[in-house]
CSV table of C-alpha atoms and ligand atoms in Angstrom, one decimal:
chain,number,residue,atom,x,y,z
C,1,UNK,CA,-125.4,106.8,-81.5
C,2,UNK,CA,-128.9,105.3,-81.9
C,3,UNK,CA,-131.7,107.8,-81.5
C,4,UNK,CA,-134.6,106.4,-79.4
C,5,UNK,CA,-137.7,108.2,-78.4
C,6,UNK,CA,-140.0,106.1,-76.2
C,7,UNK,CA,-141.3,108.8,-73.9
C,8,UNK,CA,-140.1,111.9,-75.8
C,9,UNK,CA,-141.5,111.0,-79.2
C,10,UNK,CA,-144.1,113.8,-79.2
C,11,UNK,CA,-142.0,116.4,-77.4
C,12,UNK,CA,-141.1,118.3,-80.5
C,13,UNK,CA,-144.7,118.6,-81.9
C,14,UNK,CA,-146.3,122.0,-81.8
C,15,UNK,CA,-148.9,122.1,-79.0
C,16,UNK,CA,-147.9,118.6,-77.9
C,17,UNK,CA,-149.6,119.2,-74.6
C,18,UNK,CA,-153.1,119.3,-76.1
C,19,UNK,CA,-155.5,116.4,-76.6
C,20,UNK,CA,-156.1,117.3,-80.2
C,21,UNK,CA,-152.4,117.0,-81.2
C,22,UNK,CA,-151.9,113.9,-79.1
C,23,UNK,CA,-154.9,112.1,-80.5
C,24,UNK,CA,-153.7,112.9,-84.1
C,25,UNK,CA,-150.5,111.1,-83.2
C,26,UNK,CA,-151.9,107.9,-81.7
C,27,UNK,CA,-152.4,109.1,-78.2
C,28,UNK,CA,-154.8,107.0,-76.0
C,29,UNK,CA,-154.9,104.2,-78.7
C,30,UNK,CA,-153.7,101.7,-76.1
C,31,UNK,CA,-156.9,102.1,-74.2
C,32,UNK,CA,-158.6,100.1,-77.0
C,33,UNK,CA,-156.1,97.4,-76.5
C,34,UNK,CA,-156.8,97.1,-72.8
C,35,UNK,CA,-160.2,95.6,-73.6
C,36,UNK,CA,-158.5,92.5,-75.0
C,37,UNK,CA,-156.1,92.1,-72.0
C,38,UNK,CA,-156.9,91.2,-68.4
C,39,UNK,CA,-155.2,93.3,-65.7
C,40,UNK,CA,-152.9,90.3,-64.9
C,41,UNK,CA,-151.8,90.2,-68.6
C,42,UNK,CA,-150.9,93.9,-68.5
C,43,UNK,CA,-148.9,93.4,-65.3
C,44,UNK,CA,-147.1,90.5,-67.0
C,45,UNK,CA,-146.3,92.7,-70.0
C,46,UNK,CA,-144.6,95.2,-67.7
C,47,UNK,CA,-142.8,92.4,-65.9
C,48,UNK,CA,-141.6,90.9,-69.1
C,49,UNK,CA,-140.3,94.3,-70.3
C,50,UNK,CA,-138.3,94.5,-67.1
C,51,UNK,CA,-139.4,98.1,-66.8
C,52,UNK,CA,-137.3,99.6,-63.9
C,53,UNK,CA,-138.6,102.4,-61.8
C,54,UNK,CA,-137.3,105.8,-63.0
C,55,UNK,CA,-137.6,107.7,-59.7
C,56,UNK,CA,-134.1,106.8,-58.5
C,57,UNK,CA,-134.1,103.3,-57.1
C,58,UNK,CA,-134.6,101.3,-60.4
C,59,UNK,CA,-136.9,98.8,-58.7
C,60,UNK,CA,-138.6,96.5,-61.2
C,61,UNK,CA,-142.1,98.0,-61.8
C,62,UNK,CA,-143.7,94.6,-62.6
C,63,UNK,CA,-142.7,93.2,-59.2
C,64,UNK,CA,-144.2,96.2,-57.4
C,65,UNK,CA,-147.4,95.9,-59.4
C,66,UNK,CA,-147.7,92.2,-58.6
C,67,UNK,CA,-147.8,93.1,-54.9
C,68,UNK,CA,-151.1,95.0,-55.4
C,69,UNK,CA,-154.1,92.7,-54.4
C,70,UNK,CA,-156.4,91.9,-57.3
C,71,UNK,CA,-159.3,90.9,-55.2
C,72,UNK,CA,-159.5,93.1,-52.2
C,73,UNK,CA,-162.4,94.7,-50.4
C,74,UNK,CA,-160.3,97.7,-49.8
C,75,UNK,CA,-159.8,100.3,-52.6
C,76,UNK,CA,-156.4,100.4,-54.3
C,77,UNK,CA,-154.7,103.6,-55.3
C,78,UNK,CA,-152.0,104.8,-57.5
C,79,UNK,CA,-149.7,107.6,-56.3
C,80,UNK,CA,-147.5,109.2,-59.0
C,81,UNK,CA,-144.4,110.8,-57.7
C,82,UNK,CA,-143.6,114.2,-59.4
C,83,UNK,CA,-141.5,115.7,-56.6
C,84,UNK,CA,-138.0,115.8,-58.2
C,85,UNK,CA,-136.6,118.2,-55.7
C,86,UNK,CA,-133.2,116.8,-55.8
C,87,UNK,CA,-130.7,119.2,-57.5
C,88,UNK,CA,-129.8,118.0,-61.0
C,89,UNK,CA,-133.2,116.2,-61.5
C,90,UNK,CA,-135.6,117.9,-63.9
C,91,UNK,CA,-136.8,115.3,-66.4
C,92,UNK,CA,-140.4,114.7,-65.1
C,93,UNK,CA,-141.4,118.3,-65.6
C,94,UNK,CA,-140.5,117.7,-69.3
C,95,UNK,CA,-143.1,115.0,-69.5
C,96,UNK,CA,-145.8,117.0,-67.7
C,97,UNK,CA,-145.3,120.0,-69.8
C,98,UNK,CA,-144.6,118.5,-73.2
C,99,UNK,CA,-146.8,115.4,-73.1
C,100,UNK,CA,-149.0,115.3,-70.1
C,101,UNK,CA,-151.5,113.1,-71.9
C,102,UNK,CA,-148.9,110.4,-72.1
C,103,UNK,CA,-148.7,110.4,-68.3
C,104,UNK,CA,-152.6,110.3,-68.1
C,105,UNK,CA,-152.7,107.4,-70.6
C,106,UNK,CA,-150.1,105.6,-68.5
C,107,UNK,CA,-152.1,106.2,-65.4
C,108,UNK,CA,-155.2,104.8,-66.9
C,109,UNK,CA,-153.4,101.6,-68.0
C,110,UNK,CA,-151.7,101.3,-64.6
C,111,UNK,CA,-155.0,101.8,-62.7
C,112,UNK,CA,-156.7,99.2,-64.9
C,113,UNK,CA,-153.9,96.7,-64.2
C,114,UNK,CA,-154.0,97.2,-60.4
C,115,UNK,CA,-157.8,97.8,-60.3
C,116,UNK,CA,-157.5,101.3,-58.9
C,117,UNK,CA,-160.2,103.9,-59.4
C,118,UNK,CA,-158.3,106.9,-58.3
C,119,UNK,CA,-154.8,108.1,-59.0
C,120,UNK,CA,-153.1,111.0,-57.2
C,121,UNK,CA,-150.3,112.9,-58.8
C,122,UNK,CA,-148.1,114.4,-56.1
C,123,UNK,CA,-146.3,117.5,-57.4
C,124,UNK,CA,-143.8,119.7,-55.7
C,125,UNK,CA,-145.0,123.2,-54.8
C,126,UNK,CA,-142.5,125.0,-56.9
C,127,UNK,CA,-143.9,123.4,-60.0
C,128,UNK,CA,-147.1,125.5,-60.0
C,129,UNK,CA,-146.7,126.6,-63.6
C,130,UNK,CA,-146.2,123.0,-64.8
C,131,UNK,CA,-149.1,121.9,-62.6
C,132,UNK,CA,-151.4,124.2,-64.4
C,133,UNK,CA,-150.5,122.6,-67.8
C,134,UNK,CA,-151.0,119.1,-66.3
C,135,UNK,CA,-154.4,120.1,-64.8
C,136,UNK,CA,-155.5,121.5,-68.2
C,137,UNK,CA,-154.7,118.1,-69.7
C,138,UNK,CA,-156.6,116.3,-67.0
C,139,UNK,CA,-159.6,118.6,-67.5
C,140,UNK,CA,-159.4,117.9,-71.3
C,141,UNK,CA,-159.4,114.2,-70.5
C,142,UNK,CA,-162.4,114.5,-68.2
C,143,UNK,CA,-164.3,116.5,-70.9
C,144,UNK,CA,-163.5,113.9,-73.5
C,145,UNK,CA,-164.8,111.1,-71.3
C,146,UNK,CA,-161.5,109.4,-70.9
C,147,UNK,CA,-161.6,109.5,-67.1
C,148,UNK,CA,-165.1,108.0,-66.8
C,149,UNK,CA,-163.8,105.0,-64.8
C,150,UNK,CA,-160.9,106.5,-63.0
C,151,UNK,CA,-160.3,109.9,-61.3
C,152,UNK,CA,-157.0,111.7,-61.3
C,153,UNK,CA,-156.3,114.3,-58.6
C,154,UNK,CA,-153.2,116.5,-58.4
C,155,UNK,CA,-151.9,117.2,-55.0
C,156,UNK,CA,-149.3,119.9,-54.4
C,157,UNK,CA,-146.8,119.9,-51.6
C,158,UNK,CA,-143.2,119.2,-50.6
C,159,UNK,CA,-141.2,116.1,-49.8
C,160,UNK,CA,-142.3,112.9,-51.7
C,161,UNK,CA,-139.7,110.3,-50.8
C,162,UNK,CA,-140.7,107.2,-49.0
C,163,UNK,CA,-139.8,107.1,-45.3
C,164,UNK,CA,-139.9,103.5,-44.1
C,165,UNK,CA,-143.3,102.0,-44.3
C,166,UNK,CA,-145.0,105.4,-44.4
C,167,UNK,CA,-144.6,107.7,-47.2
C,168,UNK,CA,-144.3,111.5,-46.8
C,169,UNK,CA,-146.2,111.6,-50.1
C,170,UNK,CA,-149.1,109.6,-48.7
C,171,UNK,CA,-149.0,111.4,-45.4
C,172,UNK,CA,-149.2,114.7,-47.2
C,173,UNK,CA,-152.1,113.5,-49.4
C,174,UNK,CA,-153.9,112.4,-46.3
C,175,UNK,CA,-153.9,116.0,-45.2
C,176,UNK,CA,-151.4,115.8,-42.4
C,177,UNK,CA,-148.8,118.0,-44.2
C,178,UNK,CA,-151.1,120.2,-46.2
C,179,UNK,CA,-154.6,120.5,-47.4
C,180,UNK,CA,-155.6,118.2,-50.3
C,181,UNK,CA,-156.8,120.1,-53.4
C,182,UNK,CA,-159.7,118.7,-55.3
C,183,UNK,CA,-161.6,119.7,-58.4
C,184,UNK,CA,-165.1,120.6,-57.3
C,185,UNK,CA,-166.7,118.0,-59.5
C,186,UNK,CA,-164.6,115.2,-58.0
C,187,UNK,CA,-165.9,113.0,-55.2
C,188,UNK,CA,-164.3,113.0,-51.8
C,189,UNK,CA,-160.9,111.2,-51.8
C,190,UNK,CA,-160.6,107.8,-50.2
C,191,UNK,CA,-157.1,108.2,-48.9
C,192,UNK,CA,-156.5,106.1,-45.9
C,193,UNK,CA,-153.4,104.4,-44.7
C,194,UNK,CA,-153.8,100.7,-44.8
C,195,UNK,CA,-155.1,100.7,-48.3
C,196,UNK,CA,-153.0,99.2,-51.1
C,197,UNK,CA,-151.2,102.0,-52.8
C,198,UNK,CA,-148.7,101.7,-55.6
C,199,UNK,CA,-146.1,104.5,-55.9
C,200,UNK,CA,-144.4,105.1,-59.2
C,201,UNK,CA,-142.4,107.9,-60.7
C,202,UNK,CA,-143.9,110.0,-63.6
C,203,UNK,CA,-141.5,108.7,-66.2
C,204,UNK,CA,-142.1,105.0,-65.1
C,205,UNK,CA,-145.8,105.5,-65.7
C,206,UNK,CA,-145.3,107.4,-69.0
C,207,UNK,CA,-143.3,104.5,-70.3
C,208,UNK,CA,-146.1,102.0,-69.9
C,209,UNK,CA,-148.2,103.0,-73.0
C,210,UNK,CA,-145.2,102.2,-75.3
C,211,UNK,CA,-144.9,98.7,-73.7
C,212,UNK,CA,-148.6,98.0,-74.1
C,213,UNK,CA,-148.6,99.4,-77.6
C,214,UNK,CA,-145.5,97.6,-78.9
C,215,UNK,CA,-144.9,94.8,-76.5
C,216,UNK,CA,-142.2,93.9,-74.0
C,217,UNK,CA,-139.7,92.8,-76.6
C,218,UNK,CA,-139.9,96.2,-78.4
C,219,UNK,CA,-138.9,97.9,-75.1
C,220,UNK,CA,-136.2,95.4,-74.5
C,221,UNK,CA,-134.8,96.0,-78.0
C,222,UNK,CA,-133.3,99.1,-76.4
C,223,UNK,CA,-130.7,99.2,-73.6
C,224,UNK,CA,-128.9,96.4,-71.9
C,225,UNK,CA,-130.1,93.0,-70.7
C,226,UNK,CA,-130.3,94.1,-67.1
C,227,UNK,CA,-131.2,97.7,-67.8
C,228,UNK,CA,-133.5,97.6,-70.8
C,229,UNK,CA,-135.2,100.5,-72.5
C,230,UNK,CA,-134.4,104.2,-72.2
C,231,UNK,CA,-134.2,107.0,-69.7
C,232,UNK,CA,-134.8,110.8,-70.0
C,233,UNK,CA,-131.4,112.0,-68.8
C,234,UNK,CA,-131.3,115.6,-67.6
C,235,UNK,CA,-128.0,117.1,-68.5
C,236,UNK,CA,-126.8,120.2,-66.6
C,237,UNK,CA,-123.7,122.0,-65.5
C,238,UNK,CA,-120.7,122.7,-67.7
C,239,UNK,CA,-121.9,121.5,-71.1
C,240,UNK,CA,-122.7,123.6,-74.2
C,241,UNK,CA,-126.3,122.4,-74.5
C,242,UNK,CA,-127.9,121.5,-71.2
C,243,UNK,CA,-131.3,119.9,-71.5
C,244,UNK,CA,-133.3,116.7,-71.2
C,245,UNK,CA,-132.5,114.1,-73.8
C,246,UNK,CA,-133.7,110.5,-74.0
C,247,UNK,CA,-131.1,107.8,-74.5
C,248,UNK,CA,-131.0,104.1,-74.2
C,249,UNK,CA,-129.3,102.5,-71.2
C,250,UNK,CA,-125.8,101.3,-71.9
C,251,UNK,CA,-124.9,104.4,-73.9
C,252,UNK,CA,-121.3,105.5,-73.2
C,253,UNK,CA,-121.3,108.6,-71.0
C,254,UNK,CA,-118.9,110.6,-73.0
C,255,UNK,CA,-120.8,109.8,-76.2
C,256,UNK,CA,-124.0,111.1,-74.6
C,257,UNK,CA,-122.3,114.3,-73.3
C,258,UNK,CA,-120.8,115.1,-76.7
C,259,UNK,CA,-123.7,114.1,-78.8
C,260,UNK,CA,-126.5,115.8,-76.9
C,261,UNK,CA,-124.7,118.3,-74.7
C,262,UNK,CA,-122.3,119.5,-77.4
C,263,UNK,CA,-119.3,118.6,-75.2
C,264,UNK,CA,-117.8,120.4,-72.2
C,265,UNK,CA,-118.5,124.2,-72.2
C,266,UNK,CA,-115.9,126.4,-73.9
C,267,UNK,CA,-113.8,123.3,-74.8
C,268,UNK,CA,-112.5,122.9,-71.2
C,269,UNK,CA,-111.6,119.6,-69.7
C,270,UNK,CA,-114.0,117.4,-67.7
C,271,UNK,CA,-113.1,117.1,-64.0
C,272,UNK,CA,-116.1,115.3,-62.5
C,273,UNK,CA,-119.6,114.2,-63.0
C,274,UNK,CA,-122.6,113.3,-60.8
C,275,UNK,CA,-124.5,110.7,-62.8
C,276,UNK,CA,-128.1,110.7,-61.4
C,277,UNK,CA,-128.9,113.7,-59.1
C,278,UNK,CA,-126.9,114.7,-56.1
C,279,UNK,CA,-127.7,111.5,-54.1
C,280,UNK,CA,-125.3,109.6,-56.4
C,281,UNK,CA,-121.6,109.4,-55.8
C,282,UNK,CA,-119.4,111.7,-57.8
C,283,UNK,CA,-117.2,110.3,-60.6
C,284,UNK,CA,-113.8,111.5,-61.8
C,285,UNK,CA,-113.1,112.2,-65.5
C,286,UNK,CA,-111.3,108.9,-66.1
C,287,UNK,CA,-114.3,107.0,-64.8
C,288,UNK,CA,-116.7,109.0,-66.9
C,289,UNK,CA,-114.6,108.2,-70.0
C,290,UNK,CA,-114.9,104.4,-69.3
C,291,UNK,CA,-118.5,104.1,-68.1
C,292,UNK,CA,-121.8,103.5,-69.7
C,293,UNK,CA,-125.2,104.8,-68.6
C,294,UNK,CA,-126.8,101.8,-66.9
C,295,UNK,CA,-127.5,100.7,-63.3
C,296,UNK,CA,-125.0,97.9,-63.2
C,297,UNK,CA,-122.0,100.0,-64.5
C,298,UNK,CA,-122.6,102.7,-62.0
C,299,UNK,CA,-123.1,100.4,-59.1
C,300,UNK,CA,-119.8,98.7,-59.9
C,301,UNK,CA,-117.9,102.0,-59.1
C,302,UNK,CA,-119.9,102.7,-56.0
C,303,UNK,CA,-122.3,105.2,-57.5
C,304,UNK,CA,-125.7,104.9,-59.0
C,305,UNK,CA,-127.7,106.0,-62.0
C,306,UNK,CA,-130.4,107.5,-59.7
C,307,UNK,CA,-132.8,109.7,-61.8
C,308,UNK,CA,-130.4,110.2,-64.6
C,309,UNK,CA,-129.8,113.9,-63.6
C,310,UNK,CA,-126.2,114.3,-64.8
C,311,UNK,CA,-124.3,117.3,-63.5
C,312,UNK,CA,-121.1,118.0,-65.4
C,313,UNK,CA,-118.2,119.8,-63.7
C,314,UNK,CA,-115.3,121.2,-65.7
C,315,UNK,CA,-111.6,121.6,-64.7
C,316,UNK,CA,-112.2,124.9,-62.9
C,317,UNK,CA,-114.8,123.5,-60.5
C,318,UNK,CA,-113.8,123.6,-56.8
C,319,UNK,CA,-114.9,120.2,-55.5
C,320,UNK,CA,-115.0,121.5,-51.8
C,321,UNK,CA,-117.5,124.2,-52.8
C,322,UNK,CA,-119.5,121.6,-54.9
C,323,UNK,CA,-119.8,119.3,-51.9
C,324,UNK,CA,-120.8,122.3,-49.7
C,325,UNK,CA,-123.7,123.1,-52.1
C,326,UNK,CA,-124.9,119.5,-51.9
C,327,UNK,CA,-124.6,119.3,-48.1
C,328,UNK,CA,-126.6,122.5,-47.7
C,329,UNK,CA,-129.4,120.9,-49.6
C,330,UNK,CA,-129.3,117.8,-47.4
C,331,UNK,CA,-129.1,119.8,-44.2
C,332,UNK,CA,-132.2,121.7,-45.3
C,333,UNK,CA,-134.2,118.6,-46.5
C,334,UNK,CA,-133.6,116.1,-43.6
C,335,UNK,CA,-137.0,115.4,-42.1
C,336,UNK,CA,-135.4,115.1,-38.7
C,337,UNK,CA,-136.9,111.7,-37.6
C,338,UNK,CA,-133.5,110.0,-37.3
C,339,UNK,CA,-130.7,111.3,-35.1
C,340,UNK,CA,-127.8,110.3,-37.4
C,341,UNK,CA,-129.5,112.2,-40.2
C,342,UNK,CA,-130.9,115.2,-38.3
C,343,UNK,CA,-127.6,115.9,-36.5
C,344,UNK,CA,-125.3,114.4,-39.1
C,345,UNK,CA,-126.4,116.6,-42.0
C,346,UNK,CA,-125.8,119.7,-39.9
C,347,UNK,CA,-122.3,118.5,-38.8
C,348,UNK,CA,-121.1,117.6,-42.2
C,349,UNK,CA,-122.4,120.9,-43.7
C,350,UNK,CA,-120.5,122.8,-40.9
C,351,UNK,CA,-117.3,120.8,-41.3
C,352,UNK,CA,-117.1,121.5,-45.0
C,353,UNK,CA,-118.0,125.1,-44.4
C,354,UNK,CA,-115.1,125.3,-41.9
C,355,UNK,CA,-112.7,123.8,-44.5
C,356,UNK,CA,-113.8,126.4,-47.1
C,357,UNK,CA,-113.3,129.2,-44.6
C,358,UNK,CA,-109.7,128.1,-44.1
C,359,UNK,CA,-110.4,127.2,-40.5
C,360,UNK,CA,-110.3,123.4,-41.1
C,361,UNK,CA,-107.7,120.8,-40.1
C,362,UNK,CA,-106.7,117.5,-41.5
C,363,UNK,CA,-108.7,115.9,-38.7
C,364,UNK,CA,-111.9,117.5,-40.1
C,365,UNK,CA,-111.5,115.6,-43.3
C,366,UNK,CA,-111.3,112.3,-41.3
C,367,UNK,CA,-114.2,113.5,-39.1
C,368,UNK,CA,-116.3,114.0,-42.2
C,369,UNK,CA,-115.7,110.3,-43.1
C,370,UNK,CA,-116.5,109.3,-39.5
C,371,UNK,CA,-119.8,111.2,-39.5
C,372,UNK,CA,-120.6,109.8,-42.9
C,373,UNK,CA,-120.1,106.3,-41.6
C,374,UNK,CA,-122.4,107.0,-38.7
C,375,UNK,CA,-125.1,108.1,-41.2
C,376,UNK,CA,-124.9,104.9,-43.2
C,377,UNK,CA,-127.4,102.1,-42.6
C,378,UNK,CA,-128.8,103.4,-39.3
C,379,UNK,CA,-131.8,105.4,-40.4
C,380,UNK,CA,-135.4,104.9,-41.5
C,381,UNK,CA,-134.9,105.8,-45.1
C,382,UNK,CA,-132.0,106.0,-47.6
C,383,UNK,CA,-131.7,109.7,-47.4
C,384,UNK,CA,-128.9,109.7,-44.8
C,385,UNK,CA,-127.0,106.8,-46.5
C,386,UNK,CA,-127.1,108.8,-49.8
C,387,UNK,CA,-125.4,111.7,-48.0
C,388,UNK,CA,-122.8,109.3,-46.7
C,389,UNK,CA,-122.2,107.9,-50.2
C,390,UNK,CA,-121.8,111.4,-51.6
C,391,UNK,CA,-119.3,112.5,-48.9
C,392,UNK,CA,-117.2,109.4,-49.2
C,393,UNK,CA,-117.2,109.7,-53.0
C,394,UNK,CA,-116.0,113.3,-53.0
C,395,UNK,CA,-113.2,112.6,-50.4
C,396,UNK,CA,-112.1,109.4,-52.0
C,397,UNK,CA,-111.7,111.0,-55.4
C,398,UNK,CA,-110.7,114.5,-54.6
C,399,UNK,CA,-109.0,114.3,-51.2
C,400,UNK,CA,-106.1,116.4,-52.4
C,401,UNK,CA,-108.4,119.3,-53.1
C,402,UNK,CA,-109.9,119.1,-49.6
C,403,UNK,CA,-106.3,119.1,-48.1
C,404,UNK,CA,-105.3,121.9,-50.4
C,405,UNK,CA,-108.2,124.0,-49.1
C,406,UNK,CA,-107.0,123.8,-45.5
A,1,FMN,C1,-134.2,111.2,-50.7
A,1,FMN,C2,-135.1,110.6,-51.7
A,1,FMN,C3,-135.6,111.4,-52.7
A,1,FMN,C4,-136.5,110.9,-53.7
A,1,FMN,N1,-137.0,111.7,-54.7
A,1,FMN,C5,-137.8,111.2,-55.6
A,1,FMN,C6,-138.4,112.0,-56.6
A,1,FMN,O1,-138.2,113.2,-56.6
A,1,FMN,N2,-139.2,111.5,-57.6
A,1,FMN,C7,-139.5,110.2,-57.5
A,1,FMN,O2,-140.3,109.7,-58.4
A,1,FMN,N3,-139.0,109.3,-56.6
A,1,FMN,C8,-138.2,109.8,-55.7
A,1,FMN,N4,-137.6,109.0,-54.7
A,1,FMN,C9,-138.0,107.6,-54.8
A,1,FMN,C10,-139.3,107.4,-54.2
A,1,FMN,O3,-139.2,107.2,-52.8
A,1,FMN,C11,-140.1,106.1,-54.8
A,1,FMN,O4,-139.2,105.0,-54.6
A,1,FMN,C12,-140.3,106.3,-56.3
A,1,FMN,O5,-141.2,107.4,-56.5
A,1,FMN,C13,-141.0,105.0,-56.8
A,1,FMN,O6,-141.2,105.1,-58.2
A,1,FMN,P1,-140.4,104.2,-59.2
A,1,FMN,O7,-140.4,102.8,-58.7
A,1,FMN,O8,-141.3,104.3,-60.4
A,1,FMN,O9,-139.0,104.7,-59.4
A,1,FMN,C14,-136.8,109.5,-53.7
A,1,FMN,C15,-136.3,108.7,-52.7
A,1,FMN,C16,-135.5,109.2,-51.7
A,1,FMN,C17,-135.0,108.4,-50.6
A,2,SF4,S1,-133.0,109.3,-42.9
A,2,SF4,FE1,-133.3,111.5,-42.8
A,2,SF4,S2,-134.9,112.0,-44.3
A,2,SF4,FE2,-134.9,109.7,-43.9
A,2,SF4,S3,-136.4,109.4,-42.3
A,2,SF4,FE3,-134.4,109.6,-41.3
A,2,SF4,S4,-134.3,111.8,-40.8
A,2,SF4,FE4,-135.9,111.6,-42.3
């Protein structure tokens, strides 16, 4: 298996979070390169690399960057999404604790490309300890004069997914869902709706310095044609060595699990796997044995690669309980704007609870599928359709377990 470290290359260095160590290992050198490239050229580099967003959807980053106006009277902004509240997803915190300066470097390049003077990093409230490390790195960058032309502000809160045209992330930064935190020396924020704002995931932005340093072809040398490059896969569940390990797209799933995860815990058999955080459809062992880690392969079996948060479940896992855990999360997290999601997440949670309590009937399993269908394609954002996909995937592959639990 080919080792590849695009984002994680400094993770193992002692004090890798400090400016001194990062600079000794080539950190921020791409900023020099920026002087010889126009913003449009940088956007073209990212487009040529076919960098795909690493926050779950896999949208081509270059296409999004191109939507940002280059000559507007309005200020442009960059919002970096560090929410990762979805169970199974914990790769971005690895970047902000092990190499926060890589993210800052990526932010500076991105802001140069989209002509933004202010970037906001949205971080979930539970990440307070990690936020402190990131803030220290930002402070170091300010002191070293690296942020002379672009401010970076961290905003702490909860719920960063995009709901339709508005984003909970931007709404929150606007102050509607919490009070913005500013460093005293920073100027007042200019966060208004209606201003061009680019939203990207932490890892997407942290990949940009590699592309600028080595070129689009160097990035495309990894991965597959349609899913080039690498992803930080977060491996959890029943494996010997859970953790975050970078691998190129197209890596066979079992090879990844055995190589980095040390195989299934205690030599047990694999039963199921969720490939990219709990919004992605569950796979059975046979599928895992035949699949590779890339967007296209996962889509072909009705699942998705999501954020690369892989949850491994061994032969002893009760799939009804596993689904109940996931549905409790969704029930709790629905923002409540859309009826099929607000009501549906509660119903499906209750239905699976009833099956687990031995009070369920065969009709309840069909009712689950019926409610899942109602939640699909009828809501503002893809939260409810994700719940629908997950329910259908569990019942399609493990119906006998649901019937056995009645
Ligand atoms: C339910 C839901 C949860 C999401 N969670 C995250 C998240 O934790 N982190 C993230 O970067 N993007 C998340 N996204 C995707 C974001 O809405 C957004 O598309 C992404 O941050 C864009 O960055 P990218 O293009 O670089 O992937 C989520 C989307 C949905 C619908
Ligand atoms: S689908 Fe759910 S999370 Fe998304 S906007 Fe509607 S109610 Fe909110």
